[in-house]
Amino acid sequence: MSFQLTILGTGSATPVLTRNPTAHHLQIEQEGYLIDCGEGTQNQLLHYKIRTTKLKYIFITHLHGDHFFGLIGLLSTLNMHRRIEDLWIFAPKGLAEIITIQLKYSDTRLNFKIHFTETQTEKSYLLFENDNVTITTIPLIHRVPCCGFLFREKRKKRKIVKNTKPADLTFEEIKMLKDGEDIFHLDGSVKYKNEDYTTPSLKSSSYAFCSDTLFNESIIDIVKNVDMLYHEATFLDELLPRATQTNHSTTKQAALIAKKAKVGKLIIGHYSSRYKELETHLAEAREVFMNSYLAIEGEIHKVRDIKA
Ligand SMILES: [Zn+2]
Ligand SMILES: [Zn+2]
């Protein structure tokens, strides 16, 4: 089973030569999930050898250009690569209209179907689920409607230990053991004790992505105890007034959210173009929350990677 993140873009609103605008790619099992799609994301996918044939879901946090201007380019390329598989896109109101107009006036007829889902950015709710994962929204405070996304693996069932399975188990009893139940005789005595025949399911891993936001403690409950949290840290602590004025966060604010939510690991990013070096970002975040890391393009963070 694999659940891993590749960071594709770490910059913010204006371009710098050394950083690309926001995009993260998650691989969960064999499927690809793209979170935000700043300009040039398709080049970054190429650069880091991420196969777009596996890309199935795209999540856009908000409609500032540094988070979605790469989308029409990516869609056009998928089309030129003769994609026929459906694609699911989740974004605030307006994106479907923008993409439809871009396709219309560039006379692009897609060979594949896009399923647009409009996100509601003011409350936390279950946005999507499939066999592997649930995705819940994280309301953020920004200058336009904006929400983050919490990816949580679905809890797997207990595993029956090889060679211990009694020969007379019925299909129904196997299911009960996998669900963690004991099996009883008709007189109520225990016939098969669950722990003698099964091993516990793996803990479900989780990754929360919080893009552009004002410092907002109300997200702490939503991201509590996640294995990995990405939280923007556009500015160093000395520019707190600028962060507040532009609805962004500082290094220390991102780290404080991580600390209060007791997350496993924090990744910060969305650096303002004014910064060339990022050591101070890391030092400031670690002052508050030791297990902090810089988002670096091309780096892979394993939320989990266990060969099952
Ligand atoms: Zn941004
Ligand atoms: Zn923004």
PDB file of C-alpha atoms and ligand atoms in Angstrom:
ATOM      1  CA  MET A   1       0.000   0.000   0.000  1.00  0.00           C
ATOM      2  CA  SER A   2       1.439   3.385  -0.781  1.00  0.00           C
ATOM      3  CA  PHE A   3       0.455   6.873   0.264  1.00  0.00           C
ATOM      4  CA  GLN A   4       3.038   9.434  -0.704  1.00  0.00           C
ATOM      5  CA  LEU A   5       3.358  13.087  -1.544  1.00  0.00           C
ATOM      6  CA  THR A   6       5.531  14.697  -4.214  1.00  0.00           C
ATOM      7  CA  ILE A   7       5.929  18.453  -3.961  1.00  0.00           C
ATOM      8  CA  LEU A   8       5.751  20.130  -7.357  1.00  0.00           C
ATOM      9  CA  GLY A   9       5.449  23.827  -6.556  1.00  0.00           C
ATOM     10  CA  THR A  10       6.385  25.917  -3.526  1.00  0.00           C
ATOM     11  CA  GLY A  11       6.086  29.527  -4.647  1.00  0.00           C
ATOM     12  CA  SER A  12       3.333  32.109  -4.333  1.00  0.00           C
ATOM     13  CA  ALA A  13       1.739  34.879  -6.372  1.00  0.00           C
ATOM     14  CA  THR A  14       4.646  36.285  -8.419  1.00  0.00           C
ATOM     15  CA  PRO A  15       7.193  34.146 -10.246  1.00  0.00           C
ATOM     16  CA  VAL A  16      10.762  33.470  -9.202  1.00  0.00           C
ATOM     17  CA  LEU A  17      13.231  31.456 -11.247  1.00  0.00           C
ATOM     18  CA  THR A  18      13.878  28.947  -8.496  1.00  0.00           C
ATOM     19  CA  ARG A  19      10.326  28.064  -7.528  1.00  0.00           C
ATOM     20  CA  ASN A  20       7.073  27.089  -9.225  1.00  0.00           C
ATOM     21  CA  PRO A  21       3.608  28.043  -8.006  1.00  0.00           C
ATOM     22  CA  THR A  22       1.659  25.678  -5.793  1.00  0.00           C
ATOM     23  CA  ALA A  23       1.023  22.050  -6.738  1.00  0.00           C
ATOM     24  CA  HIS A  24       1.236  18.824  -4.751  1.00  0.00           C
ATOM     25  CA  HIS A  25       0.786  15.305  -6.074  1.00  0.00           C
ATOM     26  CA  LEU A  26      -0.456  12.468  -3.892  1.00  0.00           C
ATOM     27  CA  GLN A  27      -0.248   8.858  -4.865  1.00  0.00           C
ATOM     28  CA  ILE A  28      -2.611   6.658  -2.922  1.00  0.00           C
ATOM     29  CA  GLU A  29      -2.474   3.036  -3.983  1.00  0.00           C
ATOM     30  CA  GLN A  30      -2.255   3.238  -7.775  1.00  0.00           C
ATOM     31  CA  GLU A  31      -4.189   6.478  -8.238  1.00  0.00           C
ATOM     32  CA  GLY A  32      -2.967  10.053  -8.607  1.00  0.00           C
ATOM     33  CA  TYR A  33      -4.467  13.068  -6.841  1.00  0.00           C
ATOM     34  CA  LEU A  34      -3.286  16.549  -7.811  1.00  0.00           C
ATOM     35  CA  ILE A  35      -3.801  19.347  -5.287  1.00  0.00           C
ATOM     36  CA  ASP A  36      -3.660  22.803  -6.869  1.00  0.00           C
ATOM     37  CA  CYS A  37      -2.256  23.320 -10.324  1.00  0.00           C
ATOM     38  CA  GLY A  38      -0.242  26.512 -10.617  1.00  0.00           C
ATOM     39  CA  GLU A  39       1.269  27.620 -13.909  1.00  0.00           C
ATOM     40  CA  GLY A  40       3.771  25.078 -15.217  1.00  0.00           C
ATOM     41  CA  THR A  41       2.498  22.160 -13.166  1.00  0.00           C
ATOM     42  CA  GLN A  42       2.503  19.925 -16.238  1.00  0.00           C
ATOM     43  CA  ASN A  43       6.231  20.593 -16.673  1.00  0.00           C
ATOM     44  CA  GLN A  44       6.818  19.672 -13.046  1.00  0.00           C
ATOM     45  CA  LEU A  45       4.857  16.436 -13.509  1.00  0.00           C
ATOM     46  CA  LEU A  46       7.122  15.642 -16.449  1.00  0.00           C
ATOM     47  CA  HIS A  47      10.233  16.669 -14.583  1.00  0.00           C
ATOM     48  CA  TYR A  48       9.522  14.358 -11.642  1.00  0.00           C
ATOM     49  CA  LYS A  49       8.274  11.506 -13.849  1.00  0.00           C
ATOM     50  CA  ILE A  50       4.737  11.391 -12.494  1.00  0.00           C
ATOM     51  CA  ARG A  51       2.542   9.518 -14.915  1.00  0.00           C
ATOM     52  CA  THR A  52      -0.528  11.521 -15.805  1.00  0.00           C
ATOM     53  CA  THR A  53      -2.254   8.356 -17.022  1.00  0.00           C
ATOM     54  CA  LYS A  54      -2.741   7.562 -13.322  1.00  0.00           C
ATOM     55  CA  LEU A  55      -4.057  11.046 -12.535  1.00  0.00           C
ATOM     56  CA  LYS A  56      -7.714  10.769 -11.702  1.00  0.00           C
ATOM     57  CA  TYR A  57      -8.608  13.562  -9.289  1.00  0.00           C
ATOM     58  CA  ILE A  58      -7.736  17.264  -9.158  1.00  0.00           C
ATOM     59  CA  PHE A  59      -8.476  19.455  -6.132  1.00  0.00           C
ATOM     60  CA  ILE A  60      -8.232  23.237  -6.450  1.00  0.00           C
ATOM     61  CA  THR A  61      -8.226  25.180  -3.178  1.00  0.00           C
ATOM     62  CA  HIS A  62      -9.169  28.605  -4.588  1.00  0.00           C
ATOM     63  CA  LEU A  63      -9.205  30.641  -7.742  1.00  0.00           C
ATOM     64  CA  HIS A  64      -6.107  32.782  -7.301  1.00  0.00           C
ATOM     65  CA  GLY A  65      -3.955  32.266 -10.370  1.00  0.00           C
ATOM     66  CA  ASP A  66      -0.980  30.750  -8.548  1.00  0.00           C
ATOM     67  CA  HIS A  67      -3.226  27.790  -7.679  1.00  0.00           C
ATOM     68  CA  PHE A  68      -4.958  26.993 -10.977  1.00  0.00           C
ATOM     69  CA  PHE A  69      -3.442  28.805 -13.985  1.00  0.00           C
ATOM     70  CA  GLY A  70      -1.739  25.539 -14.991  1.00  0.00           C
ATOM     71  CA  LEU A  71      -4.972  23.629 -15.306  1.00  0.00           C
ATOM     72  CA  ILE A  72      -6.033  24.479 -18.857  1.00  0.00           C
ATOM     73  CA  GLY A  73      -2.546  23.602 -20.128  1.00  0.00           C
ATOM     74  CA  LEU A  74      -2.573  20.292 -18.331  1.00  0.00           C
ATOM     75  CA  LEU A  75      -6.063  19.415 -19.603  1.00  0.00           C
ATOM     76  CA  SER A  76      -5.084  20.283 -23.187  1.00  0.00           C
ATOM     77  CA  THR A  77      -1.996  18.086 -22.937  1.00  0.00           C
ATOM     78  CA  LEU A  78      -3.969  15.158 -21.509  1.00  0.00           C
ATOM     79  CA  ASN A  79      -6.244  15.523 -24.484  1.00  0.00           C
ATOM     80  CA  MET A  80      -3.347  15.568 -26.950  1.00  0.00           C
ATOM     81  CA  HIS A  81      -2.094  12.397 -25.262  1.00  0.00           C
ATOM     82  CA  ARG A  82      -5.440  10.882 -26.209  1.00  0.00           C
ATOM     83  CA  ARG A  83      -6.735  10.430 -22.714  1.00  0.00           C
ATOM     84  CA  ILE A  84     -10.162   8.863 -22.640  1.00  0.00           C
ATOM     85  CA  GLU A  85     -10.567   8.141 -18.921  1.00  0.00           C
ATOM     86  CA  ASP A  86     -12.843  10.391 -16.882  1.00  0.00           C
ATOM     87  CA  LEU A  87     -11.307  13.064 -14.663  1.00  0.00           C
ATOM     88  CA  TRP A  88     -12.827  14.472 -11.460  1.00  0.00           C
ATOM     89  CA  ILE A  89     -12.159  18.120 -10.579  1.00  0.00           C
ATOM     90  CA  PHE A  90     -13.154  19.730  -7.280  1.00  0.00           C
ATOM     91  CA  ALA A  91     -12.992  23.522  -6.977  1.00  0.00           C
ATOM     92  CA  PRO A  92     -14.904  26.577  -5.767  1.00  0.00           C
ATOM     93  CA  LYS A  93     -17.641  28.114  -7.890  1.00  0.00           C
ATOM     94  CA  GLY A  94     -16.375  29.560 -11.146  1.00  0.00           C
ATOM     95  CA  LEU A  95     -13.760  27.056 -12.255  1.00  0.00           C
ATOM     96  CA  ALA A  96     -16.068  24.976 -14.439  1.00  0.00           C
ATOM     97  CA  GLU A  97     -17.176  28.166 -16.216  1.00  0.00           C
ATOM     98  CA  ILE A  98     -13.588  29.363 -16.732  1.00  0.00           C
ATOM     99  CA  ILE A  99     -12.397  26.030 -18.131  1.00  0.00           C
ATOM    100  CA  THR A 100     -15.463  25.671 -20.354  1.00  0.00           C
ATOM    101  CA  ILE A 101     -14.838  29.109 -21.886  1.00  0.00           C
ATOM    102  CA  GLN A 102     -11.134  28.398 -22.395  1.00  0.00           C
ATOM    103  CA  LEU A 103     -11.966  25.135 -24.152  1.00  0.00           C
ATOM    104  CA  LYS A 104     -14.665  26.798 -26.232  1.00  0.00           C
ATOM    105  CA  TYR A 105     -12.549  29.670 -27.582  1.00  0.00           C
ATOM    106  CA  SER A 106      -9.494  27.502 -28.177  1.00  0.00           C
ATOM    107  CA  ASP A 107     -11.752  25.112 -30.085  1.00  0.00           C
ATOM    108  CA  THR A 108     -10.614  22.216 -27.906  1.00  0.00           C
ATOM    109  CA  ARG A 109     -12.886  19.215 -27.856  1.00  0.00           C
ATOM    110  CA  LEU A 110     -11.942  16.889 -25.050  1.00  0.00           C
ATOM    111  CA  ASN A 111     -11.878  13.142 -25.670  1.00  0.00           C
ATOM    112  CA  PHE A 112     -12.509  12.539 -21.996  1.00  0.00           C
ATOM    113  CA  LYS A 113     -15.217  13.554 -19.588  1.00  0.00           C
ATOM    114  CA  ILE A 114     -14.625  15.980 -16.724  1.00  0.00           C
ATOM    115  CA  HIS A 115     -16.834  15.721 -13.642  1.00  0.00           C
ATOM    116  CA  PHE A 116     -16.785  19.121 -11.917  1.00  0.00           C
ATOM    117  CA  THR A 117     -17.810  19.332  -8.279  1.00  0.00           C
ATOM    118  CA  GLU A 118     -18.231  22.762  -6.713  1.00  0.00           C
ATOM    119  CA  THR A 119     -16.741  22.956  -3.221  1.00  0.00           C
ATOM    120  CA  GLN A 120     -18.460  24.777  -0.400  1.00  0.00           C
ATOM    121  CA  THR A 121     -15.681  26.581   1.368  1.00  0.00           C
ATOM    122  CA  GLU A 122     -17.425  27.746   4.524  1.00  0.00           C
ATOM    123  CA  LYS A 123     -17.870  24.461   6.345  1.00  0.00           C
ATOM    124  CA  SER A 124     -16.019  21.201   6.823  1.00  0.00           C
ATOM    125  CA  TYR A 125     -17.734  18.245   5.168  1.00  0.00           C
ATOM    126  CA  LEU A 126     -17.033  14.949   3.437  1.00  0.00           C
ATOM    127  CA  LEU A 127     -16.357  15.998  -0.146  1.00  0.00           C
ATOM    128  CA  PHE A 128     -15.498  12.668  -1.731  1.00  0.00           C
ATOM    129  CA  GLU A 129     -14.668   9.059  -0.955  1.00  0.00           C
ATOM    130  CA  ASN A 130     -13.642   5.966  -2.855  1.00  0.00           C
ATOM    131  CA  ASP A 131     -12.410   2.537  -1.741  1.00  0.00           C
ATOM    132  CA  ASN A 132      -9.109   3.900  -0.452  1.00  0.00           C
ATOM    133  CA  VAL A 133      -9.641   7.336   0.976  1.00  0.00           C
ATOM    134  CA  THR A 134     -12.023   9.955   2.328  1.00  0.00           C
ATOM    135  CA  ILE A 135     -11.495  13.627   1.516  1.00  0.00           C
ATOM    136  CA  THR A 136     -12.877  16.270   3.850  1.00  0.00           C
ATOM    137  CA  THR A 137     -12.794  20.008   3.265  1.00  0.00           C
ATOM    138  CA  ILE A 138     -10.985  22.419   5.595  1.00  0.00           C
ATOM    139  CA  PRO A 139     -12.520  25.925   5.520  1.00  0.00           C
ATOM    140  CA  LEU A 140      -9.810  28.589   5.207  1.00  0.00           C
ATOM    141  CA  ILE A 141      -9.914  32.366   5.522  1.00  0.00           C
ATOM    142  CA  HIS A 142      -8.612  34.094   2.420  1.00  0.00           C
ATOM    143  CA  ARG A 143      -9.520  36.918   0.058  1.00  0.00           C
ATOM    144  CA  VAL A 144     -11.628  34.636  -2.147  1.00  0.00           C
ATOM    145  CA  PRO A 145     -13.514  31.437  -1.197  1.00  0.00           C
ATOM    146  CA  CYS A 146     -10.866  28.885  -0.237  1.00  0.00           C
ATOM    147  CA  CYS A 147     -10.670  25.493   1.405  1.00  0.00           C
ATOM    148  CA  GLY A 148      -8.004  22.914   2.136  1.00  0.00           C
ATOM    149  CA  PHE A 149      -8.394  19.153   1.916  1.00  0.00           C
ATOM    150  CA  LEU A 150      -7.890  16.374   4.429  1.00  0.00           C
ATOM    151  CA  PHE A 151      -7.017  13.002   2.882  1.00  0.00           C
ATOM    152  CA  ARG A 152      -7.562  10.076   5.201  1.00  0.00           C
ATOM    153  CA  GLU A 153      -6.992   6.452   4.267  1.00  0.00           C
ATOM    154  CA  LYS A 154      -9.925   4.216   4.937  1.00  0.00           C
ATOM    155  CA  ARG A 155      -9.392   1.847   7.814  1.00  0.00           C
ATOM    156  CA  LYS A 156      -8.430  -1.557   6.559  1.00  0.00           C
ATOM    157  CA  LYS A 157      -9.923  -4.715   8.020  1.00  0.00           C
ATOM    158  CA  ARG A 158      -7.968  -7.083  10.306  1.00  0.00           C
ATOM    159  CA  LYS A 159      -5.915  -9.704   8.506  1.00  0.00           C
ATOM    160  CA  ILE A 160      -6.307 -13.418   9.084  1.00  0.00           C
ATOM    161  CA  VAL A 161      -2.922 -14.984   9.923  1.00  0.00           C
ATOM    162  CA  LYS A 162      -1.887 -17.551   7.348  1.00  0.00           C
ATOM    163  CA  ASN A 163      -2.013 -21.199   8.449  1.00  0.00           C
ATOM    164  CA  THR A 164      -4.116 -20.435  11.522  1.00  0.00           C
ATOM    165  CA  LYS A 165      -7.459 -20.305   9.775  1.00  0.00           C
ATOM    166  CA  PRO A 166      -9.670 -23.153  11.024  1.00  0.00           C
ATOM    167  CA  ALA A 167     -10.866 -25.305   8.150  1.00  0.00           C
ATOM    168  CA  ASP A 168     -14.520 -25.164   9.173  1.00  0.00           C
ATOM    169  CA  LEU A 169     -14.868 -21.381   9.076  1.00  0.00           C
ATOM    170  CA  THR A 170     -17.843 -20.203   7.084  1.00  0.00           C
ATOM    171  CA  PHE A 171     -17.715 -17.200   4.775  1.00  0.00           C
ATOM    172  CA  GLU A 172     -19.748 -15.247   7.316  1.00  0.00           C
ATOM    173  CA  GLU A 173     -17.340 -16.168  10.142  1.00  0.00           C
ATOM    174  CA  ILE A 174     -14.307 -15.056   8.109  1.00  0.00           C
ATOM    175  CA  LYS A 175     -15.995 -11.714   7.617  1.00  0.00           C
ATOM    176  CA  MET A 176     -16.674 -11.498  11.377  1.00  0.00           C
ATOM    177  CA  LEU A 177     -13.024 -12.194  12.197  1.00  0.00           C
ATOM    178  CA  LYS A 178     -11.868  -9.538   9.717  1.00  0.00           C
ATOM    179  CA  ASP A 179     -14.281  -7.100  11.361  1.00  0.00           C
ATOM    180  CA  GLY A 180     -12.670  -7.818  14.742  1.00  0.00           C
ATOM    181  CA  GLU A 181     -15.398  -9.993  16.255  1.00  0.00           C
ATOM    182  CA  ASP A 182     -15.014 -13.238  18.217  1.00  0.00           C
ATOM    183  CA  ILE A 183     -16.993 -16.287  17.130  1.00  0.00           C
ATOM    184  CA  PHE A 184     -19.160 -18.063  19.681  1.00  0.00           C
ATOM    185  CA  HIS A 185     -20.666 -21.529  20.096  1.00  0.00           C
ATOM    186  CA  LEU A 186     -24.429 -21.722  20.367  1.00  0.00           C
ATOM    187  CA  ASP A 187     -24.096 -22.051  24.170  1.00  0.00           C
ATOM    188  CA  GLY A 188     -22.329 -18.689  24.280  1.00  0.00           C
ATOM    189  CA  SER A 189     -18.795 -19.961  24.910  1.00  0.00           C
ATOM    190  CA  VAL A 190     -15.998 -18.625  22.709  1.00  0.00           C
ATOM    191  CA  LYS A 191     -15.220 -20.829  19.714  1.00  0.00           C
ATOM    192  CA  TYR A 192     -12.599 -18.690  17.993  1.00  0.00           C
ATOM    193  CA  LYS A 193     -11.029 -15.751  19.788  1.00  0.00           C
ATOM    194  CA  ASN A 194     -10.320 -13.020  17.266  1.00  0.00           C
ATOM    195  CA  GLU A 195      -6.812 -12.157  18.438  1.00  0.00           C
ATOM    196  CA  ASP A 196      -5.697 -15.796  18.035  1.00  0.00           C
ATOM    197  CA  TYR A 197      -6.398 -15.707  14.305  1.00  0.00           C
ATOM    198  CA  THR A 198      -5.939 -12.146  13.112  1.00  0.00           C
ATOM    199  CA  THR A 199      -3.475  -9.266  13.183  1.00  0.00           C
ATOM    200  CA  PRO A 200      -4.604  -5.667  13.679  1.00  0.00           C
ATOM    201  CA  SER A 201      -5.350  -3.488  10.701  1.00  0.00           C
ATOM    202  CA  LEU A 202      -2.782  -0.855   9.854  1.00  0.00           C
ATOM    203  CA  LYS A 203      -3.461   2.574  11.296  1.00  0.00           C
ATOM    204  CA  SER A 204      -5.006   4.775   8.643  1.00  0.00           C
ATOM    205  CA  SER A 205      -2.653   7.522   7.470  1.00  0.00           C
ATOM    206  CA  SER A 206      -3.691  11.107   6.858  1.00  0.00           C
ATOM    207  CA  TYR A 207      -2.485  14.215   5.058  1.00  0.00           C
ATOM    208  CA  ALA A 208      -3.985  17.694   5.391  1.00  0.00           C
ATOM    209  CA  PHE A 209      -3.304  20.399   2.833  1.00  0.00           C
ATOM    210  CA  CYS A 210      -3.974  23.964   3.981  1.00  0.00           C
ATOM    211  CA  SER A 211      -3.209  26.482   1.288  1.00  0.00           C
ATOM    212  CA  ASP A 212      -3.567  30.247   1.485  1.00  0.00           C
ATOM    213  CA  THR A 213      -5.089  31.289   4.768  1.00  0.00           C
ATOM    214  CA  LEU A 214      -5.115  33.821   7.531  1.00  0.00           C
ATOM    215  CA  PHE A 215      -4.009  32.262  10.829  1.00  0.00           C
ATOM    216  CA  ASN A 216      -7.142  30.378  11.783  1.00  0.00           C
ATOM    217  CA  GLU A 217      -7.285  28.284  14.942  1.00  0.00           C
ATOM    218  CA  SER A 218     -10.677  26.850  14.061  1.00  0.00           C
ATOM    219  CA  ILE A 219      -8.949  24.382  11.702  1.00  0.00           C
ATOM    220  CA  ILE A 220      -7.060  22.758  14.585  1.00  0.00           C
ATOM    221  CA  ASP A 221      -9.870  20.350  15.437  1.00  0.00           C
ATOM    222  CA  ILE A 222     -10.178  19.269  11.796  1.00  0.00           C
ATOM    223  CA  VAL A 223      -6.479  18.499  11.337  1.00  0.00           C
ATOM    224  CA  LYS A 224      -5.943  17.097  14.846  1.00  0.00           C
ATOM    225  CA  ASN A 225      -3.380  14.253  14.954  1.00  0.00           C
ATOM    226  CA  VAL A 226      -2.922  13.995  11.188  1.00  0.00           C
ATOM    227  CA  ASP A 227       0.319  12.290  10.176  1.00  0.00           C
ATOM    228  CA  MET A 228       1.364  15.130   7.936  1.00  0.00           C
ATOM    229  CA  LEU A 229       0.169  18.732   7.632  1.00  0.00           C
ATOM    230  CA  TYR A 230       1.051  21.161   4.879  1.00  0.00           C
ATOM    231  CA  HIS A 231       0.392  24.734   5.957  1.00  0.00           C
ATOM    232  CA  GLU A 232       1.354  27.819   4.010  1.00  0.00           C
ATOM    233  CA  ALA A 233       3.998  30.097   5.550  1.00  0.00           C
ATOM    234  CA  THR A 234       4.210  32.894   3.018  1.00  0.00           C
ATOM    235  CA  PHE A 235       6.061  35.254   5.358  1.00  0.00           C
ATOM    236  CA  LEU A 236       8.649  35.244   8.121  1.00  0.00           C
ATOM    237  CA  ASP A 237       7.465  36.236  11.565  1.00  0.00           C
ATOM    238  CA  GLU A 238       8.689  39.859  11.201  1.00  0.00           C
ATOM    239  CA  LEU A 239       6.095  40.419   8.453  1.00  0.00           C
ATOM    240  CA  LEU A 240       3.125  39.379  10.577  1.00  0.00           C
ATOM    241  CA  PRO A 241       1.243  42.641   9.795  1.00  0.00           C
ATOM    242  CA  ARG A 242       1.712  42.012   6.048  1.00  0.00           C
ATOM    243  CA  ALA A 243       0.522  38.410   6.468  1.00  0.00           C
ATOM    244  CA  THR A 244      -2.591  39.550   8.314  1.00  0.00           C
ATOM    245  CA  GLN A 245      -3.305  42.277   5.772  1.00  0.00           C
ATOM    246  CA  THR A 246      -3.105  39.851   2.828  1.00  0.00           C
ATOM    247  CA  ASN A 247      -4.865  36.893   4.529  1.00  0.00           C
ATOM    248  CA  HIS A 248      -1.746  34.784   4.731  1.00  0.00           C
ATOM    249  CA  SER A 249       0.243  33.124   7.527  1.00  0.00           C
ATOM    250  CA  THR A 250       3.755  33.329   8.911  1.00  0.00           C
ATOM    251  CA  THR A 251       6.185  30.525   9.722  1.00  0.00           C
ATOM    252  CA  LYS A 252       5.429  30.654  13.427  1.00  0.00           C
ATOM    253  CA  GLN A 253       1.679  30.719  12.876  1.00  0.00           C
ATOM    254  CA  ALA A 254       1.870  27.607  10.668  1.00  0.00           C
ATOM    255  CA  ALA A 255       3.984  25.882  13.307  1.00  0.00           C
ATOM    256  CA  LEU A 256       1.590  26.893  16.075  1.00  0.00           C
ATOM    257  CA  ILE A 257      -1.290  25.233  14.215  1.00  0.00           C
ATOM    258  CA  ALA A 258       0.866  22.077  13.872  1.00  0.00           C
ATOM    259  CA  LYS A 259       1.775  22.147  17.547  1.00  0.00           C
ATOM    260  CA  LYS A 260      -1.755  22.696  18.819  1.00  0.00           C
ATOM    261  CA  ALA A 261      -3.140  20.034  16.471  1.00  0.00           C
ATOM    262  CA  LYS A 262      -0.409  17.589  17.579  1.00  0.00           C
ATOM    263  CA  VAL A 263       0.337  16.574  14.005  1.00  0.00           C
ATOM    264  CA  GLY A 264       3.140  14.129  13.175  1.00  0.00           C
ATOM    265  CA  LYS A 265       5.025  16.339  10.752  1.00  0.00           C
ATOM    266  CA  LEU A 266       4.643  19.854   9.331  1.00  0.00           C
ATOM    267  CA  ILE A 267       5.616  20.996   5.841  1.00  0.00           C
ATOM    268  CA  ILE A 268       5.613  24.721   5.124  1.00  0.00           C
ATOM    269  CA  GLY A 269       5.574  26.402   1.719  1.00  0.00           C
ATOM    270  CA  HIS A 270       4.018  29.089  -0.530  1.00  0.00           C
ATOM    271  CA  TYR A 271       7.045  31.297   0.077  1.00  0.00           C
ATOM    272  CA  SER A 272       6.815  34.937  -0.912  1.00  0.00           C
ATOM    273  CA  SER A 273       8.990  35.790  -3.922  1.00  0.00           C
ATOM    274  CA  ARG A 274      10.928  38.274  -1.739  1.00  0.00           C
ATOM    275  CA  TYR A 275      12.812  35.370  -0.083  1.00  0.00           C
ATOM    276  CA  LYS A 276      15.842  33.829  -1.789  1.00  0.00           C
ATOM    277  CA  GLU A 277      17.028  31.705   1.120  1.00  0.00           C
ATOM    278  CA  LEU A 278      14.644  29.685   3.262  1.00  0.00           C
ATOM    279  CA  GLU A 279      16.793  28.690   6.264  1.00  0.00           C
ATOM    280  CA  THR A 280      15.161  31.306   8.460  1.00  0.00           C
ATOM    281  CA  HIS A 281      11.715  29.934   7.557  1.00  0.00           C
ATOM    282  CA  LEU A 282      12.777  26.535   8.798  1.00  0.00           C
ATOM    283  CA  ALA A 283      14.454  27.856  11.939  1.00  0.00           C
ATOM    284  CA  GLU A 284      11.415  29.930  12.895  1.00  0.00           C
ATOM    285  CA  ALA A 285       9.003  27.062  12.348  1.00  0.00           C
ATOM    286  CA  ARG A 286      11.209  24.696  14.376  1.00  0.00           C
ATOM    287  CA  GLU A 287      11.308  27.179  17.261  1.00  0.00           C
ATOM    288  CA  VAL A 288       7.608  26.444  17.699  1.00  0.00           C
ATOM    289  CA  PHE A 289       7.259  22.919  16.285  1.00  0.00           C
ATOM    290  CA  MET A 290      10.408  20.826  15.999  1.00  0.00           C
ATOM    291  CA  ASN A 291       9.205  18.359  13.370  1.00  0.00           C
ATOM    292  CA  SER A 292       8.847  21.047  10.679  1.00  0.00           C
ATOM    293  CA  TYR A 293      10.220  20.783   7.150  1.00  0.00           C
ATOM    294  CA  LEU A 294      10.499  23.085   4.159  1.00  0.00           C
ATOM    295  CA  ALA A 295       8.516  22.194   1.057  1.00  0.00           C
ATOM    296  CA  ILE A 296      11.201  21.546  -1.576  1.00  0.00           C
ATOM    297  CA  GLU A 297      10.217  20.834  -5.175  1.00  0.00           C
ATOM    298  CA  GLY A 298      10.779  17.229  -6.202  1.00  0.00           C
ATOM    299  CA  GLU A 299      10.952  15.943  -2.637  1.00  0.00           C
ATOM    300  CA  ILE A 300       8.863  12.925  -1.773  1.00  0.00           C
ATOM    301  CA  HIS A 301       7.298  12.575   1.656  1.00  0.00           C
ATOM    302  CA  LYS A 302       5.983   9.167   2.533  1.00  0.00           C
ATOM    303  CA  VAL A 303       2.802   9.350   4.521  1.00  0.00           C
ATOM    304  CA  ARG A 304       2.979   5.595   4.369  1.00  0.00           C
ATOM    305  CA  ASP A 305       4.729   3.132   2.147  1.00  0.00           C
ATOM    306  CA  ILE A 306       4.315  -0.422   3.297  1.00  0.00           C
ATOM    307  CA  LYS A 307       4.269  -3.242   0.857  1.00  0.00           C
ATOM    308  CA  ALA A 308       1.123  -5.115   1.771  1.00  0.00           C
TER     309      ALA A 308
HETATM  310 ZN    ZN B   1      -1.383  31.590  -3.381  1.00  0.00          ZN
HETATM  311 ZN    ZN B   2      -4.464  32.992  -2.674  1.00  0.00          ZN
END
